[in-house]
Short mmCIF file of C-alpha atoms and ligand atoms in Angstrom, two decimals:
data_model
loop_
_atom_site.label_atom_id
_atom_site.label_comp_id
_atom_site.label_asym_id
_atom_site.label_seq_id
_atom_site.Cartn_x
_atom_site.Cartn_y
_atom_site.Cartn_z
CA UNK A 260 78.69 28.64 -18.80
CA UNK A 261 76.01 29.44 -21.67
CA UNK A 262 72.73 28.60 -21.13
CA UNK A 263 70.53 28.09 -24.12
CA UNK A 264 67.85 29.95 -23.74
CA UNK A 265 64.46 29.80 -25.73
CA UNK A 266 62.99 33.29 -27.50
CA UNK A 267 59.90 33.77 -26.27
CA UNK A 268 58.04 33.85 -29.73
CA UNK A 269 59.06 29.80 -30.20
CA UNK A 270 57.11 29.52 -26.86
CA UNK A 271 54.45 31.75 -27.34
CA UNK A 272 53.78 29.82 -31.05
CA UNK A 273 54.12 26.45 -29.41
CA UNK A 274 51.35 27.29 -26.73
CA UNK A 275 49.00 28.70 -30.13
CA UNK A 276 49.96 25.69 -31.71
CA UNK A 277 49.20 23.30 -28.52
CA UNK A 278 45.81 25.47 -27.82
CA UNK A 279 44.87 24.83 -31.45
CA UNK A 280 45.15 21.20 -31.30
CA UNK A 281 43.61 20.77 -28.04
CA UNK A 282 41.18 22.36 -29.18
CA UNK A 283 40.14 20.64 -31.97
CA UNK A 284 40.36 17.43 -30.09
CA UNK A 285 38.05 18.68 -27.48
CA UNK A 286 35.70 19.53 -30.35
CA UNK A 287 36.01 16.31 -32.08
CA UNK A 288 35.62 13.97 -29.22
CA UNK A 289 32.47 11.83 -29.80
CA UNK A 290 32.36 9.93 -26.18
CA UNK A 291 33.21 11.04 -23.15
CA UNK A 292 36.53 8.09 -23.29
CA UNK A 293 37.31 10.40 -26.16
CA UNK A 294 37.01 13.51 -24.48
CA UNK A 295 38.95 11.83 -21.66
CA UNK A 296 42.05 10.52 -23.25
CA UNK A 297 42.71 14.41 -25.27
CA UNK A 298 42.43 15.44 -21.38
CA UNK A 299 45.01 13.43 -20.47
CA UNK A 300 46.99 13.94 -23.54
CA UNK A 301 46.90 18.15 -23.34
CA UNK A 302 46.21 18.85 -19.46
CA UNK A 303 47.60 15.64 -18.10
CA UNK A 304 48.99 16.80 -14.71
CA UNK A 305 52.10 14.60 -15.05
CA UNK A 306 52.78 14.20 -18.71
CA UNK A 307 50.31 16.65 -19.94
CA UNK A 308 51.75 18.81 -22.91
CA UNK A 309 50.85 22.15 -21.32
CA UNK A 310 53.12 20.62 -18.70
CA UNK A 311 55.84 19.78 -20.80
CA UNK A 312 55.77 23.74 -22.35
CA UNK A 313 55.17 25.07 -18.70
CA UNK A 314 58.74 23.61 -17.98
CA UNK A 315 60.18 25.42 -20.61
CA UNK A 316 59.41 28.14 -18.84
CA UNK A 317 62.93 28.05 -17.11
CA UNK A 318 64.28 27.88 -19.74
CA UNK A 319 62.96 32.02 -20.98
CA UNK A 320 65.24 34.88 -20.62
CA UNK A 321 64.58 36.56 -17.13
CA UNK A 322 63.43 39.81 -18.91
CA UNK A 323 60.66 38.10 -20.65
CA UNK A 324 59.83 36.12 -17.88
CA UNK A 325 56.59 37.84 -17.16
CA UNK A 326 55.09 38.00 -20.64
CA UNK A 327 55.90 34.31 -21.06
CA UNK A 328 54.22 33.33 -17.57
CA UNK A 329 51.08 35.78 -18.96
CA UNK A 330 50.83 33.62 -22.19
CA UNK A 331 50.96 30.53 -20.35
CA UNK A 332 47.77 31.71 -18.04
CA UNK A 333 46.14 32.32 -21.04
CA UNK A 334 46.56 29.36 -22.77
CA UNK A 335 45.58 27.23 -19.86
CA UNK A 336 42.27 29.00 -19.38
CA UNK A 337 41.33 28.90 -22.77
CA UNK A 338 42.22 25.29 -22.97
CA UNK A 339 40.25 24.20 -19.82
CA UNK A 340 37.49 25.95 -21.50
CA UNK A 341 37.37 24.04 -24.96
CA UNK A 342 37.37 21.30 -22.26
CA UNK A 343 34.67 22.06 -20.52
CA UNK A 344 31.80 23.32 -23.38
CA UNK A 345 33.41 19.73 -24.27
CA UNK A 346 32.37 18.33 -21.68
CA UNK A 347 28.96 19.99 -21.52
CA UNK A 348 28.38 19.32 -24.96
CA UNK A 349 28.66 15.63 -24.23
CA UNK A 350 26.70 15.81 -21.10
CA UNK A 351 23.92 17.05 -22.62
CA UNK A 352 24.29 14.84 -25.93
CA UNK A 353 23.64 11.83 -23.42
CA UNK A 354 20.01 12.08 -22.71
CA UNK A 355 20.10 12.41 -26.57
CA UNK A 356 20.93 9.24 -28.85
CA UNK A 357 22.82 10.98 -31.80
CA UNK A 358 26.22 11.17 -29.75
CA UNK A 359 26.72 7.72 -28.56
CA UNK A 360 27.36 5.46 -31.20
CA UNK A 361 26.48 2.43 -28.70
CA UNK A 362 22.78 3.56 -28.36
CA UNK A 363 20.24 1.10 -30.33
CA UNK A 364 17.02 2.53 -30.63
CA UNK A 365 15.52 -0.58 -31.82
CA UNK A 366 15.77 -2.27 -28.30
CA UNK A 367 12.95 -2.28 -26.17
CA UNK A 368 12.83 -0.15 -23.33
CA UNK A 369 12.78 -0.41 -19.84
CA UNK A 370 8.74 -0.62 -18.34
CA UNK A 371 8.54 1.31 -15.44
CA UNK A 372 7.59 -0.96 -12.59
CA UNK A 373 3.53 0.82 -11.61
CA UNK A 374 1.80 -0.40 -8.24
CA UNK A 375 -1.42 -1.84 -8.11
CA UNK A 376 -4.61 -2.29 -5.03
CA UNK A 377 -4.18 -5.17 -2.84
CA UNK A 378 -7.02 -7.90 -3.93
CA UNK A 379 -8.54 -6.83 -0.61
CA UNK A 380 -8.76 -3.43 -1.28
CA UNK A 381 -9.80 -4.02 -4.72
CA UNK A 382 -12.87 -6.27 -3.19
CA UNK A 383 -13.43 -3.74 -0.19
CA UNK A 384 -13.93 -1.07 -2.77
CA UNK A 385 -16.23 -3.18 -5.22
CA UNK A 386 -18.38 -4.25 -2.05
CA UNK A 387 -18.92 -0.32 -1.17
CA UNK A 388 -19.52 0.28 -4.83
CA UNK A 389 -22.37 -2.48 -4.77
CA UNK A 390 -23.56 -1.94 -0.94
CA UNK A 391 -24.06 2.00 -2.04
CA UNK A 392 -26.00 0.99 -5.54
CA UNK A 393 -28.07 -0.84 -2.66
CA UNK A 394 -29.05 2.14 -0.36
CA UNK A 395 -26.47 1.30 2.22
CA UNK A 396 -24.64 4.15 4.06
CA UNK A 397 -21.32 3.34 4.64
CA UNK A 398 -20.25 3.24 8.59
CA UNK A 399 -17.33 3.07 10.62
CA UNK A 400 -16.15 2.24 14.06
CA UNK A 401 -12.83 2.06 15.98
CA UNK A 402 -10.54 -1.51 15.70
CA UNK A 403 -10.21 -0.55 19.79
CA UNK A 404 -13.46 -1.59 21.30
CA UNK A 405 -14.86 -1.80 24.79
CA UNK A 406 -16.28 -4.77 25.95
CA UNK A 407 -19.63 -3.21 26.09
CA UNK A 408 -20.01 -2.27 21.97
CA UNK A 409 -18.10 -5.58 20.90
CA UNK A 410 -20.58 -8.13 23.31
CA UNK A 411 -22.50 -6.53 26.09
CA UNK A 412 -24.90 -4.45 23.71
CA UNK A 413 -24.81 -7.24 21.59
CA UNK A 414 -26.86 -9.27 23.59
CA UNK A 415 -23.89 -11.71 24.18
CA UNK A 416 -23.93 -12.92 28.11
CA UNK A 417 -20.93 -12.74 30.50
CA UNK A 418 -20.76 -16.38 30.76
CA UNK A 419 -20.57 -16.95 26.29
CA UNK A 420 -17.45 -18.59 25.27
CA UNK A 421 -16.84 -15.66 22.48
CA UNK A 422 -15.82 -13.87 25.16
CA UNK A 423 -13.25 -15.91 26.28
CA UNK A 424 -9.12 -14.38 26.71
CA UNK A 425 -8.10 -17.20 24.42
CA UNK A 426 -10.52 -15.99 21.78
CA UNK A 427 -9.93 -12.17 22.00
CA UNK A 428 -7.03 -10.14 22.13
CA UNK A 429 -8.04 -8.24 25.05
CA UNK A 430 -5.58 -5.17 25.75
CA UNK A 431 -3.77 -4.98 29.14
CA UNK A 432 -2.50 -1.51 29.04
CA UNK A 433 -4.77 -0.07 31.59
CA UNK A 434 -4.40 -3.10 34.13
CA UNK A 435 -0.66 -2.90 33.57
CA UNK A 436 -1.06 0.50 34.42
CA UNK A 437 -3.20 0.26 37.53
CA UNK A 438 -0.96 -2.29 38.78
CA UNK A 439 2.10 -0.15 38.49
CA UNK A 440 0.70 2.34 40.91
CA UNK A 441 -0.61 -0.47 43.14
CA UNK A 442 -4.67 0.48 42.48
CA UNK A 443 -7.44 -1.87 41.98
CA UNK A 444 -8.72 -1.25 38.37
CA UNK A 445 -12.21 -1.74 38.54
CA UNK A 446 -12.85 -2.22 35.08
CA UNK A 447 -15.83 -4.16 33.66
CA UNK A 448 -15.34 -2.49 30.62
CA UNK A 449 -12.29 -3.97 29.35
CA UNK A 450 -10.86 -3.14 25.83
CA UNK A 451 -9.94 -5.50 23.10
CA UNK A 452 -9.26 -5.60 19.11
CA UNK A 453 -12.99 -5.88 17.76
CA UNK A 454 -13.56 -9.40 16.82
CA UNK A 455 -16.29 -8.65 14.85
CA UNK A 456 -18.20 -5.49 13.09
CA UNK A 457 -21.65 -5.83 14.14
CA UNK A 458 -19.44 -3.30 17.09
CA UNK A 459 -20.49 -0.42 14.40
CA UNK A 460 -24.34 -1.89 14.49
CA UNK A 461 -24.32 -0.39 18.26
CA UNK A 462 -22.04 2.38 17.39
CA UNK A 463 -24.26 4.01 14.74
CA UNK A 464 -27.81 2.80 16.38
CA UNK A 465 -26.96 4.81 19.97
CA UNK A 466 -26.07 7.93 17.56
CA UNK A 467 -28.66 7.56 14.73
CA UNK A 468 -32.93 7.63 14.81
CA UNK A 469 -34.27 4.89 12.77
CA UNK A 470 -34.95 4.66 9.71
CA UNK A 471 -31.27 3.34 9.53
CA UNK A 472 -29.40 1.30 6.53
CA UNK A 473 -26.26 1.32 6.95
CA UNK A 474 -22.95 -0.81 5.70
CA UNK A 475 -19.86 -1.09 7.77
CA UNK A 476 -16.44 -2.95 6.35
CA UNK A 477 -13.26 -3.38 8.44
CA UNK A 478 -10.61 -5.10 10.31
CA UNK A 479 -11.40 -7.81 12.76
CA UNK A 480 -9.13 -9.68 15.34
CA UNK A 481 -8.98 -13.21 16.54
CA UNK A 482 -6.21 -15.05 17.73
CA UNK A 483 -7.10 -17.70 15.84
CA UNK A 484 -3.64 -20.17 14.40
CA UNK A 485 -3.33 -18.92 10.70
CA UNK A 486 -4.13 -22.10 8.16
CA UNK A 487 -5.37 -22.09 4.93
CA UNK A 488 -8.68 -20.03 5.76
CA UNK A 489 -8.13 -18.36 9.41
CA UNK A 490 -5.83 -15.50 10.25
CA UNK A 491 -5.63 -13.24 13.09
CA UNK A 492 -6.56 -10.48 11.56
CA UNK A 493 -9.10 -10.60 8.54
CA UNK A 494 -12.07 -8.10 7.53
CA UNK A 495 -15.75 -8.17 7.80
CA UNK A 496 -18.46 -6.74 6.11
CA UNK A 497 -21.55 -5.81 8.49
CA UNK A 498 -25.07 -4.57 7.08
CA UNK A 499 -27.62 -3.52 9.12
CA UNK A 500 -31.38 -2.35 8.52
CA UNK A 501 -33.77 -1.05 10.83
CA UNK A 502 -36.98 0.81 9.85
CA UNK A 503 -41.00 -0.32 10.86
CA UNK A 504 -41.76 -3.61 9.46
CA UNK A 505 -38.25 -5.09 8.22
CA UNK A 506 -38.81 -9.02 7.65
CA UNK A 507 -36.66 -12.14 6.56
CA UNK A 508 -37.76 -11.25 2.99
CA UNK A 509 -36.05 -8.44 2.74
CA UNK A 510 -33.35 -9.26 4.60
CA UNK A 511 -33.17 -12.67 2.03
CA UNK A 512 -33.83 -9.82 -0.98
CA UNK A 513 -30.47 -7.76 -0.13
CA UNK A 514 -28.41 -10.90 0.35
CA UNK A 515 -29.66 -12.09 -2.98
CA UNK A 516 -29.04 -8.91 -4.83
CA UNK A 517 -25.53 -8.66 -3.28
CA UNK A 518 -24.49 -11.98 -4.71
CA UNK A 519 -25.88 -11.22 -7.73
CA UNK A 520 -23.49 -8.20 -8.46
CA UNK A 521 -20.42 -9.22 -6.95
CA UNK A 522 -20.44 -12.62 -8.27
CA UNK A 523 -22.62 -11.77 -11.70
CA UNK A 524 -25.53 -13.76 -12.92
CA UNK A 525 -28.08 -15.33 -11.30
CA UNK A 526 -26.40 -16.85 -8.30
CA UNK A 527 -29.21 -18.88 -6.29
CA UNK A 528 -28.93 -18.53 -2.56
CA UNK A 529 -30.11 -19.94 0.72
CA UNK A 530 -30.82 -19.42 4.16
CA UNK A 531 -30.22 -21.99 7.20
CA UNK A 532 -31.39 -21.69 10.64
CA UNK A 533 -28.80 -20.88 13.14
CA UNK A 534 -27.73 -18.86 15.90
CA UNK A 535 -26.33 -15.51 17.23
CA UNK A 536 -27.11 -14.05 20.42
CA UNK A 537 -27.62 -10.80 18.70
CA UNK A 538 -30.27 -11.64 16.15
CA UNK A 539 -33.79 -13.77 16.35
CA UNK A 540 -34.60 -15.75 14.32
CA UNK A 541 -30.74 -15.74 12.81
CA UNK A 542 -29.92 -17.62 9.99
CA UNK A 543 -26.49 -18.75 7.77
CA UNK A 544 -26.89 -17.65 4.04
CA UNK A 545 -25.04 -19.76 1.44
CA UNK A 546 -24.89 -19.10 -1.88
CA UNK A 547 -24.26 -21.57 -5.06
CA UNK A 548 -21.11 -21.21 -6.96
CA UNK A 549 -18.90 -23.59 -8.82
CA UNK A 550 -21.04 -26.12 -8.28
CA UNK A 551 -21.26 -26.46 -4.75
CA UNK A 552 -23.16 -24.23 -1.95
CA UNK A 553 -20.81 -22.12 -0.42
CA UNK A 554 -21.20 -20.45 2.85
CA UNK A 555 -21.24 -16.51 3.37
CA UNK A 556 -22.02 -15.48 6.72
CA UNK A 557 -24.51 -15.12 9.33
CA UNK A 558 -27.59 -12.58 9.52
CA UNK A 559 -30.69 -12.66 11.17
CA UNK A 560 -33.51 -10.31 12.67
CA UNK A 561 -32.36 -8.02 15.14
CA UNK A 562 -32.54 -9.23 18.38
CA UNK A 563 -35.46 -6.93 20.48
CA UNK A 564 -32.98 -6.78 23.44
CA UNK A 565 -29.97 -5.31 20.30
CA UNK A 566 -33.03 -2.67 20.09
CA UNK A 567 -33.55 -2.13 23.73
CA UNK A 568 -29.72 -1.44 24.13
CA UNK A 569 -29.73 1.66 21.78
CA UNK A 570 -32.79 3.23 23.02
CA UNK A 571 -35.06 1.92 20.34
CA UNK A 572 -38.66 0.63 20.69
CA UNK A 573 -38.55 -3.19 19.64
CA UNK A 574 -42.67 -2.79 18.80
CA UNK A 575 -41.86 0.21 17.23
CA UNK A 576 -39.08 -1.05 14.24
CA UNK A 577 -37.58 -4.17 13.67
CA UNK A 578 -34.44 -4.89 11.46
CA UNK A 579 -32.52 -7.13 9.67
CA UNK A 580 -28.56 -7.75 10.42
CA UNK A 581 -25.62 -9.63 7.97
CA UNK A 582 -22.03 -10.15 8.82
CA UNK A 583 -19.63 -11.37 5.48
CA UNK A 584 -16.29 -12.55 5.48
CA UNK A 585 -14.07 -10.12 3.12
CA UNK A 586 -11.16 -12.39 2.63
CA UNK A 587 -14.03 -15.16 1.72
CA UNK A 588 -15.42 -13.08 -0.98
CA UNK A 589 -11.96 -12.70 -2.84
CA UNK A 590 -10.78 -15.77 -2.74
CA UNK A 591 -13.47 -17.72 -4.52
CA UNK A 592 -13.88 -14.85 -6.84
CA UNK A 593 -9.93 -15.35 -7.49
CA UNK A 594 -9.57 -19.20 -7.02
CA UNK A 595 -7.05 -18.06 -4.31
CA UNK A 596 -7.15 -21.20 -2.29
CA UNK A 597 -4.77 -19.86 0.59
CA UNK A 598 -5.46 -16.60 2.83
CA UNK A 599 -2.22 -16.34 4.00
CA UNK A 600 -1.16 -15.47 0.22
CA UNK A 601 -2.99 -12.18 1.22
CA UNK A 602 -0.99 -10.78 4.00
CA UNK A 603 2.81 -12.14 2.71
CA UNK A 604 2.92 -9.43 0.68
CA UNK A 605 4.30 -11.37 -2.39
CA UNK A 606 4.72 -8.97 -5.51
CA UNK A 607 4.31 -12.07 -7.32
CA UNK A 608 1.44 -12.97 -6.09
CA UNK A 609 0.18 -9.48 -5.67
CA UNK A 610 1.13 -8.30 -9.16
CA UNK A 611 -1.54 -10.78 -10.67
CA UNK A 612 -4.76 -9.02 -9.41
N1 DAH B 248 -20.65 -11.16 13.85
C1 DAH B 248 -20.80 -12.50 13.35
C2 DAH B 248 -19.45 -13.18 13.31
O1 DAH B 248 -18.48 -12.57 13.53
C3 DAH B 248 -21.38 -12.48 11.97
C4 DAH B 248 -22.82 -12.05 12.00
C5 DAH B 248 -23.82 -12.99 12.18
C6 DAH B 248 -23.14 -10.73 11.85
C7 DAH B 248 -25.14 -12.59 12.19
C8 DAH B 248 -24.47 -10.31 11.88
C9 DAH B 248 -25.45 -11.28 12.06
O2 DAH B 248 -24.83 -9.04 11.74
O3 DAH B 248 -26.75 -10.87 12.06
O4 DAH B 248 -19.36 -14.33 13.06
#
């Protein structure tokens, strides 16, 4: 039986020949669907032409066998390499519009999306901007407060209704501790989420000699139900002044300058008679604004027993005390008629400030 046989220069020039045109499609491809379809067509793993000549292998005389298998290694390398420096060069063309004929650089391009402050932190840091220009010394104190710094100190009795448990978010952690290990806590210290940051009066007034002026701005907690103006948590602005002969006057000059520069213009203002346990005589300031008097917080003159509780001499200094809403200050500056907008975290509504 004769086999036919193929001379191994007819398959040696049909791999040059295959390599060549491979090649050139590689080269020529202009997308990578191109560059994908010449794959298929040359190193197809089925019906790939390399495939096709590598079964003509069989087909070589024995003795030449080895050369022909040598050629065929050859080939295949060299054509996986026009692939890939194919495939590289279209890689790299991508980030670059000159290869893909579907790229339009006339269309507009994609804005990259960039944060920006909440409208609280935006007014926080404009009322430490303004409180600074002022004189005031910025102060903190811990959300976690004792029962001593938030209304003992404070000048606010045992029996006052601020303290009530329905009013406060006192924490149970050490009672629920005590009780575990069957001990009496005797704790008349309990601690709670500051409702309020005249806390930080007491806190810098038992560390601090006076002269003190001195701003504090923070979270507050009440577990009040949320509606358009009340939420359980909301911040506070708290200014405090004490230095010898501190009067209404100059406690009415601050408050005055303060609207003036966060609201702009000559905003008129005015002080009511009222009452806080922790300042005598105290007062609510409003301040005119669209029209209509709006109201801003409570201040006063520091209570002599305030003094007493810190160690200073009530003949000695006296001192004038405000507490501001934050949330308050925004939203009439914004026309945001909701606080609950604030703390949804809405982009939408966020994005506009
Ligand atoms: N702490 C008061 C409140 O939470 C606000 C306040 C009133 C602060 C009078 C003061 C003050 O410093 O003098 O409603």
């Amino acid at each position: 039986m004769s086999v036919t046989t193929m001379p191994l220069d007819q398959f040696v020039n049909d791999l040059k020949q295959m390599l060549t045109e491979a090649s050139t499609a590689f080269d020529g491809a202009q997308t990578t669907d191109d560059l994908d379809a010449a794959r298929i067509e040359f190193l197809g793993a089925k019906k790939g032409r390399l495939k096709a000549i590598q079964k003509s292998l069989g087909s070589i005389d024995k003795a030449d066998k080895p050369a022909a298998g040598k050629e065929l290694n050859a080939t295949k390398n060299a054509i996986n390499a026009a692939f890939e420096s194919a495939k590289e060069r279209l890689a790299g063309g991508a980030s670059g519009p000159s290869n893909d004929p579907n790229f339009d650089p006339t269309l507009p391009g994609q804005r990259p999306l960039i944060g920006n402050l909440h409208p609280i932190t935006q007014t926080i840091n404009e009322l430490k901007d303004i409180m600074g220009r002022l004189g005031f010394t910025h102060a903190e104190g811990p959300e976690i407060e004792d029962d001593y710094h938030n209304f003992k100190a404070l000048n606010i009795p045992t029996s006052h209704p601020a303290r009530d448990p329905l009013d406060n978010f006192y924490l149970h952690t050490a009672q629920a501790q005590a009780d575990s290990i069957g001990k009496e806590l005797h704790n008349d210290n309990p601690l709670l989420l500051r409702s309020q940051t005249s806390t930080v009066q007491i806190r810098v007034m038992e560390t601090t000699k006076p002269p003190v002026r001195i701003f504090s701005l923070g979270r507050v907690y009440r577990p009040d139900t949320p509606d358009w103006s009340h939420y359980p948590m909301f911040h506070q602005m708290e200014g405090l002044m004490v230095d010898e002969n501190v009067t209404l006057a100059d406690l009415k000059t601050v408050l005055k300058l303060f609207a003036q520069s966060y609201l702009g213009g000559d905003v008129p203002i005015r002080i009511r008679p009222s009452f806080f346990p922790f300042t005598e005589p105290s007062v609510e300031a409003d301040y005119f604004w669209d029209g209509k008097w709006v109201e801003f917080g409570g201040a006063g003159i520091v209570d002599p027993n305030v003094l007493s509780a810190v160690g200073y001499d009530p003949e000695a200094v006296t001192g004038f005390a405000f507490g501001l809403g934050v949330e308050r200050l925004c939203m009439i500056r914004h026309q945001i008629t909701d606080i609950r907008y604030l703390f949804t975290n809405d982009v939408r509504f966020l994005r506009q400030f």
